PDB file of C-alpha atoms in Angstrom:
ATOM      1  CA  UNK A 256      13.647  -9.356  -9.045  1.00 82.00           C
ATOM      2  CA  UNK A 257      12.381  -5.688  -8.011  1.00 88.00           C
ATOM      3  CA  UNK A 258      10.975  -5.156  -4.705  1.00 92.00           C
ATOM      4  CA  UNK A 259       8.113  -4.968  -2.955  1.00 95.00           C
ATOM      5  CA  UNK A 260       7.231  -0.988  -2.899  1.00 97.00           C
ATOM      6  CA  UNK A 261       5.064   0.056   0.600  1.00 98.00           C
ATOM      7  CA  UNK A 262       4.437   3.820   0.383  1.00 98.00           C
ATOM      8  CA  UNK A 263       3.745   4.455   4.168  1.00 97.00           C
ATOM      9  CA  UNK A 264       5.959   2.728   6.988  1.00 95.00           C
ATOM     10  CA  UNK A 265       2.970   2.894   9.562  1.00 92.00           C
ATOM     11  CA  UNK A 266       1.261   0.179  11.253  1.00 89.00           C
ATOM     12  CA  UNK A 267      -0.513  -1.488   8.111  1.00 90.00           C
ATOM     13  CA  UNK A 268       2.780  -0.902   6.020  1.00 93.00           C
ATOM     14  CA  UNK A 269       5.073  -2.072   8.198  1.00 92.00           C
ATOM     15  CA  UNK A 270       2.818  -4.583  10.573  1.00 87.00           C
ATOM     16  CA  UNK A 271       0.688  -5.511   8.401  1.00 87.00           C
ATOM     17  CA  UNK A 272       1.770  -5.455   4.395  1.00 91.00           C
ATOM     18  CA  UNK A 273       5.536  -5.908   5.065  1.00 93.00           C
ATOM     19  CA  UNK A 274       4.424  -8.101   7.656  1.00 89.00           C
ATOM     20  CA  UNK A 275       2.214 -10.223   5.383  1.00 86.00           C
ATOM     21  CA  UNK A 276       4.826 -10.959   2.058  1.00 88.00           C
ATOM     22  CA  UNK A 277       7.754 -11.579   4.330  1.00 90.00           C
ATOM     23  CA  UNK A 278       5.850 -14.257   5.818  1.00 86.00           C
ATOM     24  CA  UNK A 279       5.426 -15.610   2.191  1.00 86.00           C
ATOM     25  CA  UNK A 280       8.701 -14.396   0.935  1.00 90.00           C
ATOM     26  CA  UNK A 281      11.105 -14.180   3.667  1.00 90.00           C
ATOM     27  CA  UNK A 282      14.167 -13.230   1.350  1.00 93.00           C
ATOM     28  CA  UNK A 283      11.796 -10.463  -0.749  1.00 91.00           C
ATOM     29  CA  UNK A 284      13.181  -6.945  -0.423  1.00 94.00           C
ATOM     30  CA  UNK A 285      10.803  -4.723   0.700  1.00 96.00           C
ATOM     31  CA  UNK A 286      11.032  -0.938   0.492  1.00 97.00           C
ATOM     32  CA  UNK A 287       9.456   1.793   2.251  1.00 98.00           C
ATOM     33  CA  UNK A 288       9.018   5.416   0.888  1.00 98.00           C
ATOM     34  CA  UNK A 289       7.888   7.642   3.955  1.00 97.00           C
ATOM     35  CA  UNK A 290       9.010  10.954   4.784  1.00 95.00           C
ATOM     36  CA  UNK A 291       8.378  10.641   8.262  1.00 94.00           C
ATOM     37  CA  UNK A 292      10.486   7.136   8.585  1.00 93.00           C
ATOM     38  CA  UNK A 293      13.564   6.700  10.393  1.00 91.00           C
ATOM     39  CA  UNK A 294      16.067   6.633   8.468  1.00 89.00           C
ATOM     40  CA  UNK A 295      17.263   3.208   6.735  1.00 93.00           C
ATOM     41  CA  UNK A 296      18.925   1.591   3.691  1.00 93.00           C
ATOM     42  CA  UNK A 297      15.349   0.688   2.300  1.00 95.00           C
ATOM     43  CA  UNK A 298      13.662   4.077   3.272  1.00 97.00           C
ATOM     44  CA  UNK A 299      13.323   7.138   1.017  1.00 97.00           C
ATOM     45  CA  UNK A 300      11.211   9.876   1.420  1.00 96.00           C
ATOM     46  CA  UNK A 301       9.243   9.699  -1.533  1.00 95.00           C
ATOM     47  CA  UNK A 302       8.386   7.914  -4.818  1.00 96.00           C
ATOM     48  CA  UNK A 303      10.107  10.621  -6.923  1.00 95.00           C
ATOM     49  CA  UNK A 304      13.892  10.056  -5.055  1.00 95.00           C
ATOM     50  CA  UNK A 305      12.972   5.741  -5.004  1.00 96.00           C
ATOM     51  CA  UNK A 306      12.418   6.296  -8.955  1.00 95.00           C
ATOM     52  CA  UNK A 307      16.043   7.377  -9.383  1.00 94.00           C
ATOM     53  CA  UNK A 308      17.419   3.993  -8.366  1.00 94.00           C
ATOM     54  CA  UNK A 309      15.366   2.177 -11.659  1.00 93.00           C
ATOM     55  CA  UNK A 310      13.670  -0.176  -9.677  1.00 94.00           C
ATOM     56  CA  UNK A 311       9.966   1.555 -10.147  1.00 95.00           C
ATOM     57  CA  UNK A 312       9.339   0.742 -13.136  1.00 94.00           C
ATOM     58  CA  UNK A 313       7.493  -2.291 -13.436  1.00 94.00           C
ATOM     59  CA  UNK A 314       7.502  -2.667 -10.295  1.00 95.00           C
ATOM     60  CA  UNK A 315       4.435  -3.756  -7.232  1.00 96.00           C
ATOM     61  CA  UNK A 316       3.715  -0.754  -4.962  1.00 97.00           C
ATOM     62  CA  UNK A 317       1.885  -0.703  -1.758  1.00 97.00           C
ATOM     63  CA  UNK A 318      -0.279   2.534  -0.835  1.00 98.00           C
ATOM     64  CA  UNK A 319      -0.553   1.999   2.832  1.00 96.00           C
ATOM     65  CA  UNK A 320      -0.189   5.863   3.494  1.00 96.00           C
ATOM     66  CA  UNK A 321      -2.546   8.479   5.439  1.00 95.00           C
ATOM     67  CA  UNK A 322      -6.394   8.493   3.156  1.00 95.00           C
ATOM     68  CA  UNK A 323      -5.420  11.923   2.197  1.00 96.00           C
ATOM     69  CA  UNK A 324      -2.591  11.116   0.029  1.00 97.00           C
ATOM     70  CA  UNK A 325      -4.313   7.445  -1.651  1.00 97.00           C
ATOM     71  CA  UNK A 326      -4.954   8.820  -5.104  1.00 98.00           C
ATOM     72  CA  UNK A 327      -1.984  11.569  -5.334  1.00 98.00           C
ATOM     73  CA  UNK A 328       0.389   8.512  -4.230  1.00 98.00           C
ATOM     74  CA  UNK A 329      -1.796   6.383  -7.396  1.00 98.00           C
ATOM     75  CA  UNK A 330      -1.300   8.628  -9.643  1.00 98.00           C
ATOM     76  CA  UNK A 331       2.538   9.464  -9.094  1.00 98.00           C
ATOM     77  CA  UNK A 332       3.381   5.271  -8.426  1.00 98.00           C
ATOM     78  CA  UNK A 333       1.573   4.832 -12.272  1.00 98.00           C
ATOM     79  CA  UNK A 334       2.949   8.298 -13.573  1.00 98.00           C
ATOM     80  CA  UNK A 335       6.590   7.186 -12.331  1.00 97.00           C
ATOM     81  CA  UNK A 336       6.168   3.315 -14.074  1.00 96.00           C
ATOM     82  CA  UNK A 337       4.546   1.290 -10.908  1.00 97.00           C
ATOM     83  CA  UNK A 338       2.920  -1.784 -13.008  1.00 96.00           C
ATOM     84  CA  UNK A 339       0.376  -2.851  -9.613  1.00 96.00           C
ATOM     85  CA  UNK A 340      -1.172  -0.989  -7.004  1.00 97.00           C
ATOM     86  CA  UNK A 341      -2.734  -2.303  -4.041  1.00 96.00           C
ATOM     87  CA  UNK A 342      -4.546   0.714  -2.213  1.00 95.00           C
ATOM     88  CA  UNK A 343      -5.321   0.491   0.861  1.00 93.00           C
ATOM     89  CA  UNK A 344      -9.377   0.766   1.897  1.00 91.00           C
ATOM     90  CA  UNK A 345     -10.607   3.337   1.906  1.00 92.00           C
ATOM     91  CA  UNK A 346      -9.181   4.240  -1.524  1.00 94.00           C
ATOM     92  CA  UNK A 347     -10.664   7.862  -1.833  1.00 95.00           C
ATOM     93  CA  UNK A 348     -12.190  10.459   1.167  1.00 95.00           C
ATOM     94  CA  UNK A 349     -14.868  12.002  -1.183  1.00 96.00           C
ATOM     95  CA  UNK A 350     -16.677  11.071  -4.581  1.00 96.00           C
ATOM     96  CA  UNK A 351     -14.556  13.867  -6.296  1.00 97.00           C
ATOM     97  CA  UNK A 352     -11.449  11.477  -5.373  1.00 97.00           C
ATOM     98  CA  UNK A 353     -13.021   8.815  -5.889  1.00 96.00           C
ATOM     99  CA  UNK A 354     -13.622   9.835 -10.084  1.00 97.00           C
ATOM    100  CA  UNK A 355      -9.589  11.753  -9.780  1.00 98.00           C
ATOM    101  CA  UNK A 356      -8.669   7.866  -9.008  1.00 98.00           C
ATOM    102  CA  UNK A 357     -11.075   6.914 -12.115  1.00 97.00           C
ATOM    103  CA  UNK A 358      -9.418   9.097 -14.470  1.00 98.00           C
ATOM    104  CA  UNK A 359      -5.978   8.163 -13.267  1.00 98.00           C
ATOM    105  CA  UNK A 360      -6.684   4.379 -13.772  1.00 97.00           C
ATOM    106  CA  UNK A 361      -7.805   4.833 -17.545  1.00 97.00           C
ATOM    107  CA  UNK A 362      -4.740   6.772 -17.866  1.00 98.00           C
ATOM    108  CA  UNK A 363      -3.375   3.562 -17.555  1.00 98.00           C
ATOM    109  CA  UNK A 364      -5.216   0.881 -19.207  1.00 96.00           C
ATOM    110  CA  UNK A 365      -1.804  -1.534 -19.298  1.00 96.00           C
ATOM    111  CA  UNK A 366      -1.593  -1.327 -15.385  1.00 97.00           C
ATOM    112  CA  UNK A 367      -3.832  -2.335 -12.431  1.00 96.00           C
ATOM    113  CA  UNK A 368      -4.732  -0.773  -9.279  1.00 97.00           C
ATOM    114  CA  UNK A 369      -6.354  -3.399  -6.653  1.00 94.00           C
ATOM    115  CA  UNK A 370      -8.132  -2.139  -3.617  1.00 93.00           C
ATOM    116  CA  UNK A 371      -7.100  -4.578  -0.599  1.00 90.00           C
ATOM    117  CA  UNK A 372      -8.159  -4.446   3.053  1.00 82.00           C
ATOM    118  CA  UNK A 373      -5.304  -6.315   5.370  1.00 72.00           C
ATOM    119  CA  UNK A 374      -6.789  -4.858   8.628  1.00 59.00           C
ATOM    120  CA  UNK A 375      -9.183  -8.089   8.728  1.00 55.00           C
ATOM    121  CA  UNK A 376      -5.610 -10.542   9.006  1.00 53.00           C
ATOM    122  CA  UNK A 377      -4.330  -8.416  11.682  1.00 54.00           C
ATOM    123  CA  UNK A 378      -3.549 -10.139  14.973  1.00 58.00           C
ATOM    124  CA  UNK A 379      -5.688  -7.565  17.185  1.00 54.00           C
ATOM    125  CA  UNK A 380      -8.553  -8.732  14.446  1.00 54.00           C
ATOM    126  CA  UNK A 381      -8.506 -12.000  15.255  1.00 63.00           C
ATOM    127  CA  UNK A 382      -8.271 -11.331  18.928  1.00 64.00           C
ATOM    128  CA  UNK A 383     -11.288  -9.170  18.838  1.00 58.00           C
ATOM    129  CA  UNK A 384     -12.793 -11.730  16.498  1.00 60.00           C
ATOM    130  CA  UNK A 385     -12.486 -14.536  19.624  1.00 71.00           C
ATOM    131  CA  UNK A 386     -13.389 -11.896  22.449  1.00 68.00           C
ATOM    132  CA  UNK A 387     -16.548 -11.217  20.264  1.00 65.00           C
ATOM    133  CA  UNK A 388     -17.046 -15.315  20.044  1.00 72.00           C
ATOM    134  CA  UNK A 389     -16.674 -15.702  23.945  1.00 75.00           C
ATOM    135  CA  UNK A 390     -19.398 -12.937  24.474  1.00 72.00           C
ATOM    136  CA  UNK A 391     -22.188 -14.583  22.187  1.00 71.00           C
ATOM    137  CA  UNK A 392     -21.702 -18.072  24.189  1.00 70.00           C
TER     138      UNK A 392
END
């Protein structure tokens, strides 16, 4: 089985993605590509090193890095043989991002590319979500 791909080893990569699937699947292997990580057996600084090993390709890949870098990181996950995307929300700064991320998807019409938002699961959510219920009683 390949594994799970999160480019970005921040707080929604790491505490909230990663987080999130090992919950589900506690034995999944789950790889981070950051440059700024600490270094680790499943780190690597980017997608073009990670693509040497052969596990890309086909594989499910997380964009969970800085807003700047959603559609470049897109474009080289698809380019390199990523067959999913889930991009993090926001998925583009501007409108001229927004149709670069266009024309990368239907530059790929066998692949998909999901926006997802995991911020709403997070635990400071939900305790915001309950300090918010307190006040309205």
């Amino acid at each position: 089985m390949l594994p799970t791909i999160i480019v970005g080893a921040g707080v929604a990569g790491r505490e909230l993605h990663a987080a999130a699937l090992l919950r589900i699947r506690p034995k999944r292997e789950v790889v981070f590509i950051d440059p700024l990580a600490a270094p680790a057996p499943n780190v690597f600084s980017d997608l073009d090193v990670y693509s040497h090993t052969g596990k890309l390709s086909g594989a499910v890949v997380h964009v969970c890095s800085p807003l700047a870098t959603h559609v470049r990181v897109v474009e080289q996950a698809l380019d390199l043989g990523a067959a999913v995307v889930l991009l993090e929300k926001p998925i583009a700064v501007n409108k001229q991002e927004l149709e670069w991320l266009q024309r990368v998807i239907a530059r790929h019409p066998t692949k998909a590319v999901f926006p997802v938002a995991v911020w709403p699961h997070a635990r400071s959510y939900e305790s915001a979500r309950k300090v918010v219920e307190r006040a309205r009683k």
